[in-house]
PDB file of C-alpha atoms in Angstrom:
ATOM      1  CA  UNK A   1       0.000   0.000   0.000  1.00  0.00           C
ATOM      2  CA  UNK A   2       0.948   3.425  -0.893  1.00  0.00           C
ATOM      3  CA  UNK A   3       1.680   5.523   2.777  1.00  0.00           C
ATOM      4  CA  UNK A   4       0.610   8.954   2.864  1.00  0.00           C
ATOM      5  CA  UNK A   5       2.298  11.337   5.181  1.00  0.00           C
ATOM      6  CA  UNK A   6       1.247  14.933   5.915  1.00  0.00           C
ATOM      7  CA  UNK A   7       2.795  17.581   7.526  1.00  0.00           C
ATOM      8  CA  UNK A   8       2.137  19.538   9.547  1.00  0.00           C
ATOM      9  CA  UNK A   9      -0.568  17.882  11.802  1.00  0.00           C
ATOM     10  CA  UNK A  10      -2.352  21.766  12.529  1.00  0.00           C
ATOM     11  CA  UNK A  11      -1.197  24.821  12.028  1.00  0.00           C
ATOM     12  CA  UNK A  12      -2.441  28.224  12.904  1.00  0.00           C
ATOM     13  CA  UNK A  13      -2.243  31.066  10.107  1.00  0.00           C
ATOM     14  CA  UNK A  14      -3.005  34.591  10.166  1.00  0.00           C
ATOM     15  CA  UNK A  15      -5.799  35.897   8.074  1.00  0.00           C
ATOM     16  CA  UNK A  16      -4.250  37.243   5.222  1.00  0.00           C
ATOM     17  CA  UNK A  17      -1.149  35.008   5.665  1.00  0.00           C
ATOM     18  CA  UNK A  18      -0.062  32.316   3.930  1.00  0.00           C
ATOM     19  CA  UNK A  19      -0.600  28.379   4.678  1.00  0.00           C
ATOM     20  CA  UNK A  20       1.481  25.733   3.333  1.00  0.00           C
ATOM     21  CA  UNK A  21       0.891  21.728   3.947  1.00  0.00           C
ATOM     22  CA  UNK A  22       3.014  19.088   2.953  1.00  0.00           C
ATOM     23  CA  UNK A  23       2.357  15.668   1.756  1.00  0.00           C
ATOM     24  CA  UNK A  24       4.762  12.739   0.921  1.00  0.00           C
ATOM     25  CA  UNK A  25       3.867   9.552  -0.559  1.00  0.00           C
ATOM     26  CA  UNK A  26       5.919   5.970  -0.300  1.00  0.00           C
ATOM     27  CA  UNK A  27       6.666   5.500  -3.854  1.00  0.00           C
ATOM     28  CA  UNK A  28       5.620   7.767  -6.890  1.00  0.00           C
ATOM     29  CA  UNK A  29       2.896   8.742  -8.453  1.00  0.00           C
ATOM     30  CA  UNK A  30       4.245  10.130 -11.395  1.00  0.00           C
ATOM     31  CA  UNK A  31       2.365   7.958 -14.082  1.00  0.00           C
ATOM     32  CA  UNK A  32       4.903   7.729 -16.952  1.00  0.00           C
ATOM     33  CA  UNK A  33       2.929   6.813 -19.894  1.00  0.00           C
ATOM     34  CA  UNK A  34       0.707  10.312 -19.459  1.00  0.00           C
ATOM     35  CA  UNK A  35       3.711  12.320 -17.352  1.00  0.00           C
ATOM     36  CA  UNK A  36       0.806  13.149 -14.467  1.00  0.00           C
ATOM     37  CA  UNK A  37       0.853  12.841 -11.111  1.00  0.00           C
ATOM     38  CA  UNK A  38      -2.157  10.912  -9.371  1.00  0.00           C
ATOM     39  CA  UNK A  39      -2.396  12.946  -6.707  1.00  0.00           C
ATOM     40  CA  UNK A  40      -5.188  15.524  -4.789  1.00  0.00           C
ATOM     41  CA  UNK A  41      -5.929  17.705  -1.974  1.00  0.00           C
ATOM     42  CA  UNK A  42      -9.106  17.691  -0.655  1.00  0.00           C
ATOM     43  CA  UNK A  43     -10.943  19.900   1.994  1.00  0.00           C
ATOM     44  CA  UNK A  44     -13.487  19.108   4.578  1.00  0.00           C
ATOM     45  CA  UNK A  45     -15.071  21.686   6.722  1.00  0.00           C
ATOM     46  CA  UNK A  46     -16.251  21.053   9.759  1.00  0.00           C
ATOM     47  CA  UNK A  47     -19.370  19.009   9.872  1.00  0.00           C
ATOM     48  CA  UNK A  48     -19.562  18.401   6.242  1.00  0.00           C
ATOM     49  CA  UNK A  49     -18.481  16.117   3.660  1.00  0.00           C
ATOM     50  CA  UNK A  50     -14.981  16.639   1.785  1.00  0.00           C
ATOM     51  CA  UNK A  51     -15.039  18.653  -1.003  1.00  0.00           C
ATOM     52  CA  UNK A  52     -12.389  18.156  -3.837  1.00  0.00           C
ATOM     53  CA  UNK A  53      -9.756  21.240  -4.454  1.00  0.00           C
ATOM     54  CA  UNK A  54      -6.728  20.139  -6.510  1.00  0.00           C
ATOM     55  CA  UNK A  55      -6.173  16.905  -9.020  1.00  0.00           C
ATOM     56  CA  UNK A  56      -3.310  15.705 -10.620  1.00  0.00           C
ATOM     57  CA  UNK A  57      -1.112  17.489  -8.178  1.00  0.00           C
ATOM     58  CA  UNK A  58      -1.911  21.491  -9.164  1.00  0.00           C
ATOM     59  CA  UNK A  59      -4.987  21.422 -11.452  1.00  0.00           C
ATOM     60  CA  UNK A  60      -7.579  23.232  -9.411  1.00  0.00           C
ATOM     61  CA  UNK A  61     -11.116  22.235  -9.269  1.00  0.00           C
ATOM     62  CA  UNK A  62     -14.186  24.200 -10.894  1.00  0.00           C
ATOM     63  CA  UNK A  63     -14.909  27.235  -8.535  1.00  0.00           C
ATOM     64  CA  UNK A  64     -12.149  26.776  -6.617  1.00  0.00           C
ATOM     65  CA  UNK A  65     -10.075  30.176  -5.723  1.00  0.00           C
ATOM     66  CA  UNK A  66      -6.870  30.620  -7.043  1.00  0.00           C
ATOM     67  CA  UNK A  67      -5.382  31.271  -3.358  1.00  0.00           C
ATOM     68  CA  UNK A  68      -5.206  27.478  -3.646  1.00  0.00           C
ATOM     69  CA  UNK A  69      -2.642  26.311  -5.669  1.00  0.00           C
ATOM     70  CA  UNK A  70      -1.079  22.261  -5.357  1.00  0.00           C
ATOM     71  CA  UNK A  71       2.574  21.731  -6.246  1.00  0.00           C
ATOM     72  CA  UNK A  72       5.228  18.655  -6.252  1.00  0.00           C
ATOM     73  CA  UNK A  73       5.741  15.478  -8.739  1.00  0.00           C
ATOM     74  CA  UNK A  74       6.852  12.239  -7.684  1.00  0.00           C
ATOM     75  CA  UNK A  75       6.475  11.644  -4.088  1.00  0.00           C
ATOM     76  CA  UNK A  76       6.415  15.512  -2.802  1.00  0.00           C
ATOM     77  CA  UNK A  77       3.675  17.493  -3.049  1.00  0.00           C
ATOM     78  CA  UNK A  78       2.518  21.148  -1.253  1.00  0.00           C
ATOM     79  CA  UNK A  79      -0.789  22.533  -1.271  1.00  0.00           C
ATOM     80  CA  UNK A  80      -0.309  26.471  -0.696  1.00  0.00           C
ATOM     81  CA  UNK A  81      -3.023  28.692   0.678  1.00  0.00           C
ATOM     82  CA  UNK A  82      -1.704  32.319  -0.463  1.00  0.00           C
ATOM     83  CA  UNK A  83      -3.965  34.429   1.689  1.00  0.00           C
ATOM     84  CA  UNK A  84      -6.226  32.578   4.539  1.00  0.00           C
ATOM     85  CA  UNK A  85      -9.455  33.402   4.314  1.00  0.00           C
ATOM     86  CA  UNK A  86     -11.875  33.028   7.336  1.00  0.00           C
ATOM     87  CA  UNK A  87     -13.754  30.692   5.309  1.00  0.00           C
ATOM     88  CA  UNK A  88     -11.057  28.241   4.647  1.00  0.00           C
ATOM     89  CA  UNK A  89     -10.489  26.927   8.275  1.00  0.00           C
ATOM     90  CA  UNK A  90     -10.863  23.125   7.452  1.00  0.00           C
ATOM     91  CA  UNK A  91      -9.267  20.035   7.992  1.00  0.00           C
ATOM     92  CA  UNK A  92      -6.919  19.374   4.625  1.00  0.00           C
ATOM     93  CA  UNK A  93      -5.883  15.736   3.277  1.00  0.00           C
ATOM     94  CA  UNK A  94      -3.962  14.623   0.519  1.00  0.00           C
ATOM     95  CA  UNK A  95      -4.683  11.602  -1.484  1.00  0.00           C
ATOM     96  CA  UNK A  96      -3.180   9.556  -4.077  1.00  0.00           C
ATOM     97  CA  UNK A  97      -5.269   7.746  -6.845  1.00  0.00           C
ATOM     98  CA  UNK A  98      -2.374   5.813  -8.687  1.00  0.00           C
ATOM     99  CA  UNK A  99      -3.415   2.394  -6.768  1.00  0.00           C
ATOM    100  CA  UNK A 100      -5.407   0.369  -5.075  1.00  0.00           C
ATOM    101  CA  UNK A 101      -6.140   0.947  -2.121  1.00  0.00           C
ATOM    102  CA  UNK A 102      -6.507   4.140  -2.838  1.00  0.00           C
ATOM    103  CA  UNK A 103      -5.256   6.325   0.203  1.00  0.00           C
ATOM    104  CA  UNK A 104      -4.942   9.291   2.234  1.00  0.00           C
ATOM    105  CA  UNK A 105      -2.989  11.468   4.455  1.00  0.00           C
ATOM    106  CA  UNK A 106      -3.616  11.946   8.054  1.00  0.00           C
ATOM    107  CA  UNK A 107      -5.327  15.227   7.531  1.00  0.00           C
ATOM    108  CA  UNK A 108      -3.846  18.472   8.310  1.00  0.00           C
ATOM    109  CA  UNK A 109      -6.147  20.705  10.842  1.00  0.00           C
ATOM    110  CA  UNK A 110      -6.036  24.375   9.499  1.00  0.00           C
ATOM    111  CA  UNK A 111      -6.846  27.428  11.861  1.00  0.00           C
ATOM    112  CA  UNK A 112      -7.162  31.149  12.520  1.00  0.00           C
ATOM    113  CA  UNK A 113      -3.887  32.326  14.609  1.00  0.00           C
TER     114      UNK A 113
ATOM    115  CA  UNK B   1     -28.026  19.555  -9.184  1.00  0.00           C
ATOM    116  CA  UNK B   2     -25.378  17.215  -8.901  1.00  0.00           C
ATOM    117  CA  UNK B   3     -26.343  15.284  -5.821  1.00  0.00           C
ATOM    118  CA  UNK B   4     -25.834  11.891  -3.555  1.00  0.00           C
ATOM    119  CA  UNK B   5     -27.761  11.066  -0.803  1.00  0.00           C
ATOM    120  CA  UNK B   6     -26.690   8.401   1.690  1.00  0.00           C
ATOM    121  CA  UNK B   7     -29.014   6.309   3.957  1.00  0.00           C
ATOM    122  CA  UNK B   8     -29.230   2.835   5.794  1.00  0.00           C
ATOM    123  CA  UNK B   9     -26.639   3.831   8.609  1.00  0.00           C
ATOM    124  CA  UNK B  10     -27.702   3.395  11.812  1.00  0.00           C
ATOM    125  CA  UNK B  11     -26.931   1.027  15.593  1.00  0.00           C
ATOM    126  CA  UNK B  12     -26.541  -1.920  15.501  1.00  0.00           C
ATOM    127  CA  UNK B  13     -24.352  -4.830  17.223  1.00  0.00           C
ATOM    128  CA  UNK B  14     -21.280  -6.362  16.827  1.00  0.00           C
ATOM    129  CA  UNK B  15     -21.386  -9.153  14.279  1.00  0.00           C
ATOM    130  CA  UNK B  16     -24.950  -7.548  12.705  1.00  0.00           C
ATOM    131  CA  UNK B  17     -25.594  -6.658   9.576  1.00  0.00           C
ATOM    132  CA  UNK B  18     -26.626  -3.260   7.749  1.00  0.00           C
ATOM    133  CA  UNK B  19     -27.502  -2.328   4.030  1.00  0.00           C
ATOM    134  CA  UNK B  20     -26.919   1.369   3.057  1.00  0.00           C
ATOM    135  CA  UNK B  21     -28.245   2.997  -0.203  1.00  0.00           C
ATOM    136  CA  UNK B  22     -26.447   6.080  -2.017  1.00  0.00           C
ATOM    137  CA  UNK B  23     -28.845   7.458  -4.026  1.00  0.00           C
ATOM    138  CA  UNK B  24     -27.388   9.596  -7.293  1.00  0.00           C
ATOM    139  CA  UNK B  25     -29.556  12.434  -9.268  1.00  0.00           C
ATOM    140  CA  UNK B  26     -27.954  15.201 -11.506  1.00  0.00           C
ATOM    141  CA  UNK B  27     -25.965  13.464 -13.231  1.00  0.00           C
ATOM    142  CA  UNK B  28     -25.567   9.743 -15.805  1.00  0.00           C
ATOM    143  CA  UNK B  29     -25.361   7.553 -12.750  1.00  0.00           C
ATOM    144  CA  UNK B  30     -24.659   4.534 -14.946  1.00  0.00           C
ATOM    145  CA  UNK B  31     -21.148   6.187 -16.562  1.00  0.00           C
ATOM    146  CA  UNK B  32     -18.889   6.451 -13.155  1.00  0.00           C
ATOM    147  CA  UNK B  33     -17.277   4.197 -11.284  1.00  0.00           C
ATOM    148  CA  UNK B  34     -18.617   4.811  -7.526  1.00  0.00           C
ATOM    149  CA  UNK B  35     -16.687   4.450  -4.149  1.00  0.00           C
ATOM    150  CA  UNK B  36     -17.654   4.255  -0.657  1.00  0.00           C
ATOM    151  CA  UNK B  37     -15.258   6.094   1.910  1.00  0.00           C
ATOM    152  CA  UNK B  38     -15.410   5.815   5.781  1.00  0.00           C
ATOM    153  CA  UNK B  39     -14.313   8.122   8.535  1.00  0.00           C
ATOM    154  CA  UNK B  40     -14.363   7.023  11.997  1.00  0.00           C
ATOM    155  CA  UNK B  41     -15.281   9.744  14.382  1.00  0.00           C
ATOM    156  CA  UNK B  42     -12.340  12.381  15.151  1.00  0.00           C
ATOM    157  CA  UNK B  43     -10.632  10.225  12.601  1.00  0.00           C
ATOM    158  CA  UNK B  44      -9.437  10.414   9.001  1.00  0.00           C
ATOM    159  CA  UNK B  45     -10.400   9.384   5.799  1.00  0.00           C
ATOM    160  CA  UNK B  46     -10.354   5.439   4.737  1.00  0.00           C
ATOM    161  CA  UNK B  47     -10.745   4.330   1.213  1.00  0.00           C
ATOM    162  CA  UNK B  48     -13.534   0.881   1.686  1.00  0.00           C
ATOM    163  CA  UNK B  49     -14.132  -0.429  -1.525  1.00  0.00           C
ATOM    164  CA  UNK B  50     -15.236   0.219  -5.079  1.00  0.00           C
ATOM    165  CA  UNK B  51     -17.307  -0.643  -8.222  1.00  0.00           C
ATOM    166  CA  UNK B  52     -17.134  -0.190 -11.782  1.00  0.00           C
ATOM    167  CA  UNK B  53     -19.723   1.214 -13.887  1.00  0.00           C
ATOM    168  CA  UNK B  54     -21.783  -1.810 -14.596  1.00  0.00           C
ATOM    169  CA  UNK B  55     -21.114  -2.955 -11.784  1.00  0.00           C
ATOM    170  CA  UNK B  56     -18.686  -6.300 -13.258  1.00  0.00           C
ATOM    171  CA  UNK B  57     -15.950  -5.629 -11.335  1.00  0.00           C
ATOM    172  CA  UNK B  58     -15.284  -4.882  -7.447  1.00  0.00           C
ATOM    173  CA  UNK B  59     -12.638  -3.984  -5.039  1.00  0.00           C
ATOM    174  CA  UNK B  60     -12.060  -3.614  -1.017  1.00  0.00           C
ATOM    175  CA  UNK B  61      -9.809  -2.723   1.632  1.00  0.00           C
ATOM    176  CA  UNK B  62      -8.225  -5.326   3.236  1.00  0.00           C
ATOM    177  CA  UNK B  63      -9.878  -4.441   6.192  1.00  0.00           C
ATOM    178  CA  UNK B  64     -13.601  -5.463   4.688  1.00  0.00           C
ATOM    179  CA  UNK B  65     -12.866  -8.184   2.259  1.00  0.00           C
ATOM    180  CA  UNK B  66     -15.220 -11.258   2.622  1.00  0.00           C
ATOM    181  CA  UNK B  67     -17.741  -8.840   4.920  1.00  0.00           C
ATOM    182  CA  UNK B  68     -18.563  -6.049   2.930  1.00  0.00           C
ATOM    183  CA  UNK B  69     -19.791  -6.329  -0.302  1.00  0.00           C
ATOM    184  CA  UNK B  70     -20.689  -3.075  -3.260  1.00  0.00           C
ATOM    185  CA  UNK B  71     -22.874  -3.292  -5.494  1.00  0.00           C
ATOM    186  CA  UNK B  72     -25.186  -0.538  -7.730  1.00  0.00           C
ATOM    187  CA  UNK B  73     -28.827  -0.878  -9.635  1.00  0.00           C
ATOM    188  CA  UNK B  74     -27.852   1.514 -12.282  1.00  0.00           C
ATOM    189  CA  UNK B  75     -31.638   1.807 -13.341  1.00  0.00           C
ATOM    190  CA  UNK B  76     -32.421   2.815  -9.974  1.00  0.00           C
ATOM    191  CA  UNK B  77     -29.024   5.140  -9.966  1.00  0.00           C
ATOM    192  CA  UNK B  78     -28.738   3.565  -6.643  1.00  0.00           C
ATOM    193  CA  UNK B  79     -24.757   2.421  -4.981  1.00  0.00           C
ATOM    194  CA  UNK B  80     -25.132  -0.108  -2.122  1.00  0.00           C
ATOM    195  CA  UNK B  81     -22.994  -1.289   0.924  1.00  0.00           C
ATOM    196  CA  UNK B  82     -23.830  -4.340   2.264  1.00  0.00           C
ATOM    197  CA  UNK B  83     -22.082  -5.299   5.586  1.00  0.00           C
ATOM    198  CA  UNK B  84     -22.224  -8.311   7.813  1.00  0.00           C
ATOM    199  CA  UNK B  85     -19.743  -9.470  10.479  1.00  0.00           C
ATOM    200  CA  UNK B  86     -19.598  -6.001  11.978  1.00  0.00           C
ATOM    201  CA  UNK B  87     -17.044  -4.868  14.308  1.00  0.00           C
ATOM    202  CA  UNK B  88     -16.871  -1.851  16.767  1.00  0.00           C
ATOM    203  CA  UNK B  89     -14.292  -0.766  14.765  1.00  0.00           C
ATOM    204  CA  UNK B  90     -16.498  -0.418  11.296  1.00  0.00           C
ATOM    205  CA  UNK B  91     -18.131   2.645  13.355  1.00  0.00           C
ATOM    206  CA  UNK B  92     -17.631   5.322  11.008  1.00  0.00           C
ATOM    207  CA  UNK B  93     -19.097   7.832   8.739  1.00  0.00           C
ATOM    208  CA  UNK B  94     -19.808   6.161   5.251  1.00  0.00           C
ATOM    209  CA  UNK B  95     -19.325   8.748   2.148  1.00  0.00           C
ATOM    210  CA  UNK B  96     -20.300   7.335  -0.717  1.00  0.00           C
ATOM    211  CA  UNK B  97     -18.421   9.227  -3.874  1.00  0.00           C
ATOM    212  CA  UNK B  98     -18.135   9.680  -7.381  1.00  0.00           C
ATOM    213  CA  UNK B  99     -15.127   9.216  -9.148  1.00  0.00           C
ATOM    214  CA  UNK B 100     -14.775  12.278 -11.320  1.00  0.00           C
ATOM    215  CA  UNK B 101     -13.801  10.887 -14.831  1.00  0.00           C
ATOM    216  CA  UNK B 102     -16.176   9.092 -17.223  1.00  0.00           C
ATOM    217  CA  UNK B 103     -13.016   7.057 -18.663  1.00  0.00           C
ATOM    218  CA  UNK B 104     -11.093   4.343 -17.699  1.00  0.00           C
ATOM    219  CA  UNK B 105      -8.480   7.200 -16.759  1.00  0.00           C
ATOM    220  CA  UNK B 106      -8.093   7.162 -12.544  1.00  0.00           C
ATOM    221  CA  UNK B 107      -9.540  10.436 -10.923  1.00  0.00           C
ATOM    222  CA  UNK B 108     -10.437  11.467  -7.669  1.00  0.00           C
ATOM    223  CA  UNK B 109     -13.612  12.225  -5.711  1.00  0.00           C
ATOM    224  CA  UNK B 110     -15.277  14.983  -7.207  1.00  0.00           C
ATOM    225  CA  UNK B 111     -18.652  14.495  -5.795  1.00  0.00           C
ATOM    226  CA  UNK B 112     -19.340  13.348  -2.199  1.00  0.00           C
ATOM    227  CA  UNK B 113     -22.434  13.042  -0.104  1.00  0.00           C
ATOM    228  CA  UNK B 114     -22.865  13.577   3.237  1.00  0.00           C
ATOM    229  CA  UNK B 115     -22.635  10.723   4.692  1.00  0.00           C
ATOM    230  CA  UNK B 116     -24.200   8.420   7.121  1.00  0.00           C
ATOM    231  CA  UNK B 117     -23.034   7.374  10.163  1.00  0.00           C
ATOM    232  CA  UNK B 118     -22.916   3.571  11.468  1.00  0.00           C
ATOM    233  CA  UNK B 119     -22.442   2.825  15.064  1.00  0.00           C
ATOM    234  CA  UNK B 120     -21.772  -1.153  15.914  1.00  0.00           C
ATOM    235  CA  UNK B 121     -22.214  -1.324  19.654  1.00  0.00           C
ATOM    236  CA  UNK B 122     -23.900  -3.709  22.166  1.00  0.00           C
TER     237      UNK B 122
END
């Protein structure tokens, strides 16, 4: 099984400031017949369901803002949160898609400082 | 609206059984490979099992093989999780979720529900 290891566990941000979470995977998920990685951040805020934000490591999702942004090939990946919002206080996990079972990180808890 | 609806969850005890339903709408039910997800409580996210689109092929986490089992009724647009042999630790949230992509390309979770929570206690 792929491991999936975030860091940090929670952080506390500023509004304004920025927010960056790290995510490293066992082996790599750098698919070399299409050159993508199989990789995505996803957010879930509290007492609701996860919501998709980033696929194939930096591709953001429809209606997602652009203070979101996913970086990283192979087996290192950062999502970056440019300017916390309010809104955006969630718990964050990575995920990787390239095989079964699929997996995720241990979830990175997100707060105002 | 894109939409899934979870139901089915609910108490029951160790070594019981339970049948949810994850009902689709908004979308061609019958052209995406479906998952089911669990999250114990205070806990993170755990890939359980999934199903292709006509439901021919299936796959589960080691931790539910032989107890769970997926299935769909695509003219119902209708995902199911059956489990038997349950075990305090199946108590979870169960997302059901669609895997974005209508190809045989992998994707992630790009629609979710919101959940429904099963609780195996005596």
């Amino acid at each position: 099984d792929i491991v999936m290891t975030q860091s940090p566990d929670s952080l506390a941000v500023s509004l304004g400031e920025r927010a960056t979470i790290n995510c490293k995977s066992s082996q790599s998920l750098l698919y070399n017949s299409d050159n993508k990685n199989y990789f995505a951040w996803y957010q879930q805020k509290p007492g609701q369901s996860p919501k998709l934000l980033i696929y194939w490591a930096s591709t953001r999702e429809s209606g997602v803002p652009d203070r979101f942004s996913g970086s990283g090939s192979g087996t290192d990946f950062t999502l970056t949160i440019s300017s916390l919002q309010a809104e955006d206080v969630a718990v964050y996990y990575c995920q990787q898609y390239y095989s079964i079972p699929l997996t995720f990180g241990g979830g990175t808890k997100v707060e105002i400082k | 609206e894109v939409q899934l609806v979870e139901s089915g969850g609910g108490l029951v005890q160790p070594g019981g059984s339970l049948r949810l339903s994850c009902a689709a709408s908004g979308f061609i039910f019958s052209s995406h490979w479906m998952h089911w997800v669990r999250q114990a409580p205070g806990k993170g996210l755990v890939w359980v099992s999934r199903i292709n689109t006509d439901g021919s092929s299936t796959t589960y986490a080691d931790s539910v093989m032989g107890r769970f089992t997926i299935s769909r009724d695509n003219a119902k647009n209708t995902l199911y999780l059956q489990m038997t042999g349950l075990r305090a630790e199946d108590t979870a949230v169960y997302y059901c979720a669609r895997r974005g992509m209508t190809t045989v390309t992998p994707f992630p979770f790009d629609i979710w529900g919101q959940g429904t929570m099963v609780t195996v206690s005596s």
